[in-house]
XYZ file of N, CA and C in Angstrom:
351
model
N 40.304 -6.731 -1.129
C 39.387 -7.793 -1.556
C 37.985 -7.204 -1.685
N 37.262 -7.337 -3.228
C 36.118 -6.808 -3.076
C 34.768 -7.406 -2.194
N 34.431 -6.763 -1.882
C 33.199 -7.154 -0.290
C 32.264 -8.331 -1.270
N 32.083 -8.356 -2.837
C 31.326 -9.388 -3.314
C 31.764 -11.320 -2.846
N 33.429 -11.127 -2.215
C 34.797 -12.201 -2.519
C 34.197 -12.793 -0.984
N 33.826 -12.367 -0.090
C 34.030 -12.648 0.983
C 33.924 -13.900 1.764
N 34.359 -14.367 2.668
C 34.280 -15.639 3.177
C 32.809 -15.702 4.091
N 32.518 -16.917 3.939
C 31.519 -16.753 4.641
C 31.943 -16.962 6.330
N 33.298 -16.779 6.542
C 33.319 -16.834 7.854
C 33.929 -15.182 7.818
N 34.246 -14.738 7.650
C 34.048 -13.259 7.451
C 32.795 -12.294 7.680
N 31.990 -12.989 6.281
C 30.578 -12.289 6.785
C 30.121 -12.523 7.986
N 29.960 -14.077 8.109
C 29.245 -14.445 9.600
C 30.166 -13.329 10.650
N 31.702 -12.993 10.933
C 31.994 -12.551 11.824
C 31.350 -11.126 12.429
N 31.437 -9.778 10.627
C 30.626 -8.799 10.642
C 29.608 -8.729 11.013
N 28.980 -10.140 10.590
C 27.260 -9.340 11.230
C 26.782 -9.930 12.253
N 28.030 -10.496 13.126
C 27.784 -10.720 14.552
C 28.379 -9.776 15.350
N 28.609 -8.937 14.470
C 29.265 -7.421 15.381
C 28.482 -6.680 14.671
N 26.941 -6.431 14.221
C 25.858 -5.973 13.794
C 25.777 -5.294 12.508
N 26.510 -5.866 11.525
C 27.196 -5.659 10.384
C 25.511 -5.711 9.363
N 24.904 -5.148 9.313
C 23.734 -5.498 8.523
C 24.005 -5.790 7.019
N 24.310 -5.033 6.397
C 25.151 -5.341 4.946
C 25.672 -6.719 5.008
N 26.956 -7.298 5.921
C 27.314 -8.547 5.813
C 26.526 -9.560 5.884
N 25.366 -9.430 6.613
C 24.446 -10.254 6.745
C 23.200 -10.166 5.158
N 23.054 -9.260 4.918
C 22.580 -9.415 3.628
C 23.510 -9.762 2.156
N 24.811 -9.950 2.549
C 25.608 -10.073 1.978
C 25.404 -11.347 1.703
N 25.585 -12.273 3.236
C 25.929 -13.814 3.620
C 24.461 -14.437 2.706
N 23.030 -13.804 2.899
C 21.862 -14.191 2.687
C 21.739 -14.482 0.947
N 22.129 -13.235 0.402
C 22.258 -13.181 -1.558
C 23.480 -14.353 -1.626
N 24.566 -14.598 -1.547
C 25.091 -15.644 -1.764
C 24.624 -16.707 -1.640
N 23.720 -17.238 -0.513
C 23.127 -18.319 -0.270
C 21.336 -18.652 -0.718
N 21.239 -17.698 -0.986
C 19.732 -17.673 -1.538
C 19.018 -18.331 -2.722
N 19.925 -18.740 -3.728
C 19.409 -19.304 -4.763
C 20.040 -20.953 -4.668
N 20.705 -21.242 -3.479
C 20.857 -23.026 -3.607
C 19.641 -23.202 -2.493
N 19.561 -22.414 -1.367
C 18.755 -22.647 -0.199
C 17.819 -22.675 -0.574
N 16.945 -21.873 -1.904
C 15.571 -22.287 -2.863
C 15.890 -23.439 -3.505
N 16.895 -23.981 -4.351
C 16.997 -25.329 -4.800
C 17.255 -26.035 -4.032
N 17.241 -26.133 -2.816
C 17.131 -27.206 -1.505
C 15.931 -27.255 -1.021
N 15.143 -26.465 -0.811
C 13.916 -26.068 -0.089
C 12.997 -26.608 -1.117
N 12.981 -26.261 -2.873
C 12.161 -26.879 -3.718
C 12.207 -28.173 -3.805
N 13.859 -29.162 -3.989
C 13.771 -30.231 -3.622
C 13.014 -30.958 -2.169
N 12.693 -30.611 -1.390
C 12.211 -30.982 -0.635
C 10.639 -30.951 -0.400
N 10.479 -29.753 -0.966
C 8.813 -29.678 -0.895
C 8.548 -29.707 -2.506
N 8.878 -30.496 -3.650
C 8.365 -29.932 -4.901
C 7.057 -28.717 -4.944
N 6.845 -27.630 -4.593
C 6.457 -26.920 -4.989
C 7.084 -25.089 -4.517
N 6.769 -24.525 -5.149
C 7.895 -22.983 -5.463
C 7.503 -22.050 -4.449
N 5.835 -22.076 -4.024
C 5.354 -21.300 -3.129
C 5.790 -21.844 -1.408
N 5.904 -22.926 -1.560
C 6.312 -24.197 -0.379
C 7.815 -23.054 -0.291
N 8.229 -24.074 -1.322
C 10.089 -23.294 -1.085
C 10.226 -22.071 -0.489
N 9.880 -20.991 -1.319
C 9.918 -19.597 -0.846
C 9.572 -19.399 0.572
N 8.292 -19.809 1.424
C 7.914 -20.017 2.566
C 9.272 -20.794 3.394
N 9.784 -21.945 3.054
C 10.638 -22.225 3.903
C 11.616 -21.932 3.687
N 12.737 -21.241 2.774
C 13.235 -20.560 2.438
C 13.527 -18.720 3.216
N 12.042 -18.552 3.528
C 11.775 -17.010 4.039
C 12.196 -17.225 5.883
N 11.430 -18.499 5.956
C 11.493 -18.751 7.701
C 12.912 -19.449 7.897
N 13.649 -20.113 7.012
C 14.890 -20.560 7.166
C 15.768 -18.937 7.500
N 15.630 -18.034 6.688
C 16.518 -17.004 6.729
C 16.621 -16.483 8.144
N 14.946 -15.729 8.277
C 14.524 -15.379 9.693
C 15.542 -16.446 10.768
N 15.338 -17.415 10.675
C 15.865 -18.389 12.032
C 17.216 -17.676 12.081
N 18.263 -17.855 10.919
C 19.369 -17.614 10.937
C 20.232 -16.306 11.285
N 19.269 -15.021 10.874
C 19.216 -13.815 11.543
C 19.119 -14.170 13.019
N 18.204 -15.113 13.463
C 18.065 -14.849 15.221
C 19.151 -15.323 15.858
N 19.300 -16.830 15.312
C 20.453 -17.656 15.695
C 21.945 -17.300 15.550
N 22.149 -16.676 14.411
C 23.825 -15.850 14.236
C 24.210 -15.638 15.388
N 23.848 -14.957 16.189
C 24.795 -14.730 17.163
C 25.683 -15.715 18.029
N 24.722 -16.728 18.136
C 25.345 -17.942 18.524
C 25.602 -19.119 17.987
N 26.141 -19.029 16.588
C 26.801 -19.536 14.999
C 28.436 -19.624 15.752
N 28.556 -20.453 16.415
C 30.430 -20.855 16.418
C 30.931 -21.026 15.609
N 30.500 -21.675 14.402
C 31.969 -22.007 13.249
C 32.158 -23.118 13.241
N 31.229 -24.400 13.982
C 31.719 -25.935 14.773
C 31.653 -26.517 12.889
N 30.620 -25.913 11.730
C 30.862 -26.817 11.078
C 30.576 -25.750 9.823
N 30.541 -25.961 8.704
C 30.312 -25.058 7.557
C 28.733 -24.211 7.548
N 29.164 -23.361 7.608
C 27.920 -22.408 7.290
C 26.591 -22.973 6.792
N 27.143 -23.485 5.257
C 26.037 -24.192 4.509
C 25.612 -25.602 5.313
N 26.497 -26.347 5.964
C 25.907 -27.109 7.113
C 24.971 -26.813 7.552
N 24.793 -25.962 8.117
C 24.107 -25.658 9.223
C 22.610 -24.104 9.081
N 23.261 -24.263 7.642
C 21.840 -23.339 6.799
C 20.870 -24.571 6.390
N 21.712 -25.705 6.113
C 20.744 -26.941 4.919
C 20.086 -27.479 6.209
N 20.929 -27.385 7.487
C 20.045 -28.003 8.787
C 18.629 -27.011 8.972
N 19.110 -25.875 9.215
C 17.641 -25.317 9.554
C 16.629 -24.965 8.525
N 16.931 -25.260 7.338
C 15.893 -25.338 6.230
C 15.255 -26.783 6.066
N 15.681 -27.829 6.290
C 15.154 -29.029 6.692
C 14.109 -28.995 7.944
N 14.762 -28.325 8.987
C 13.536 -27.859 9.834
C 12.594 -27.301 9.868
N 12.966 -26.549 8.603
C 12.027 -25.160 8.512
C 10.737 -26.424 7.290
N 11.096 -27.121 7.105
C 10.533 -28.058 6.253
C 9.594 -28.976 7.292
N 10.371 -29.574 7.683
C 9.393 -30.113 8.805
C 8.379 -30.158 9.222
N 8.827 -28.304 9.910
C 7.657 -27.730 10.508
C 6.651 -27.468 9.997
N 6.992 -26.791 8.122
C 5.756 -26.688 7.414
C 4.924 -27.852 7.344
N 5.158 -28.648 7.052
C 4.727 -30.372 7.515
C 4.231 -30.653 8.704
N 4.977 -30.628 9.556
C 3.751 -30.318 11.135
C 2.513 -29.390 10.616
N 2.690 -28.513 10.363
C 1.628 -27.631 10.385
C 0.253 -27.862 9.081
N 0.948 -28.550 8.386
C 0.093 -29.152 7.548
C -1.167 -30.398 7.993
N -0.317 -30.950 8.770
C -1.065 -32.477 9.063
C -2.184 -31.752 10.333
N -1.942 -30.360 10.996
C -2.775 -30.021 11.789
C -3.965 -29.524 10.870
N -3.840 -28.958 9.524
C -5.000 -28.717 9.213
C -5.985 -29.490 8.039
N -5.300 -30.994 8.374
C -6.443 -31.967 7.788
C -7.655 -31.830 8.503
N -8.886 -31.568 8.015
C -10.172 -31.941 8.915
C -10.885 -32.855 7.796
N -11.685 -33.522 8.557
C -12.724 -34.424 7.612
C -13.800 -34.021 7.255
N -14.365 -34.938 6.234
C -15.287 -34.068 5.138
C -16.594 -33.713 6.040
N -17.040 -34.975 7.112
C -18.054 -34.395 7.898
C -17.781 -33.073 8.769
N -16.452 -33.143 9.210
C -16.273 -32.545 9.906
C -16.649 -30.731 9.437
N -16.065 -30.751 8.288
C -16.400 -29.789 7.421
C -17.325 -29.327 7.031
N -19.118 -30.154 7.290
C -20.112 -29.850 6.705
C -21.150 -30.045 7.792
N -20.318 -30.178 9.359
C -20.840 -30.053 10.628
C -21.601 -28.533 10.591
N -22.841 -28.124 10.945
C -22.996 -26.819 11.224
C -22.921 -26.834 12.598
N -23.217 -25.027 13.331
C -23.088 -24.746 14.456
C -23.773 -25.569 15.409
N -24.642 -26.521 15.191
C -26.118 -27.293 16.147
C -25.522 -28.856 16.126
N -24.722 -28.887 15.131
C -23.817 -30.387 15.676
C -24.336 -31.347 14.147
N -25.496 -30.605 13.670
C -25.983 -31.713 12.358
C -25.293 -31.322 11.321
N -25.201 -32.176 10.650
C -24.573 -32.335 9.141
C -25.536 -31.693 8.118
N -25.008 -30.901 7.102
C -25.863 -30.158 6.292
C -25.168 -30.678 5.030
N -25.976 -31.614 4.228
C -25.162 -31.896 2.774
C -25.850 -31.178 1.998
N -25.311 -30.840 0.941
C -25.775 -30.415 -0.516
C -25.875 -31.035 -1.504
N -27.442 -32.046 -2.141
C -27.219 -32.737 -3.143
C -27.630 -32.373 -4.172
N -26.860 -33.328 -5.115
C -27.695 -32.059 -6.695
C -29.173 -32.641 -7.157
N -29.581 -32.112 -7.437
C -31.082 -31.988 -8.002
C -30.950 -33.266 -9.373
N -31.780 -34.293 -9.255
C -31.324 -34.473 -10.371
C -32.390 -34.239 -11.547
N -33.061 -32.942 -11.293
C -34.204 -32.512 -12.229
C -33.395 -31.383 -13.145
């Protein structure tokens, strides 16, 4: 069977016995729906790729302890939803407000208005 055919419970098995190839194997098969999941979710491409990149990472860490309880792609579409999330957590931390923004170091507000000469 050529190594392109493989099951993904196959790969998962190899590169939990440190199979690096299988694991880049498992990743190119799954890489171009896990971007059309990740874009659906965040409509934008730079978004995707970002959660897309940290979805992979997770799954490299987590493999080892990948049982098999449910389909692979289960449980890839789970941690890319998370990986979504989180970009979202991390977003809403860096709303600041407009004063807040034009606070200088002494605590006063410094606006800039236009001239109207």
């Amino acid at each position: 069977m050529s190594e392109r055919f493989l099951s993904d419970e196959m790969l998962i098995e190899r590169a939990q016995q440190g199979d690096r190839s299988a694991l880049d194997m498992l990743i190119e098969k799954h890489e171009t729906r896990a971007y059309q999941y990740a874009y659906r979710l965040t409509r934008n491409s730079e978004e995707a790729c970002d959660v897309v990149a940290d979805a992979f990472v997770r799954v490299y860490n987590a493999l080892p302890n990948f049982k098999g309880q449910s389909a692979f792609t289960t449980w890839l579409y789970r941690i890319l939803t998370n990986c979504f999330l989180d970009l979202r957590k991390k977003d809403k931390g860096r709303v600041i407000s407009l004063d807040a923004a034009l606070q200088t170091s002494e605590g006063e507000f410094e606006r800039q208005v236009e001239s109207s000469e």
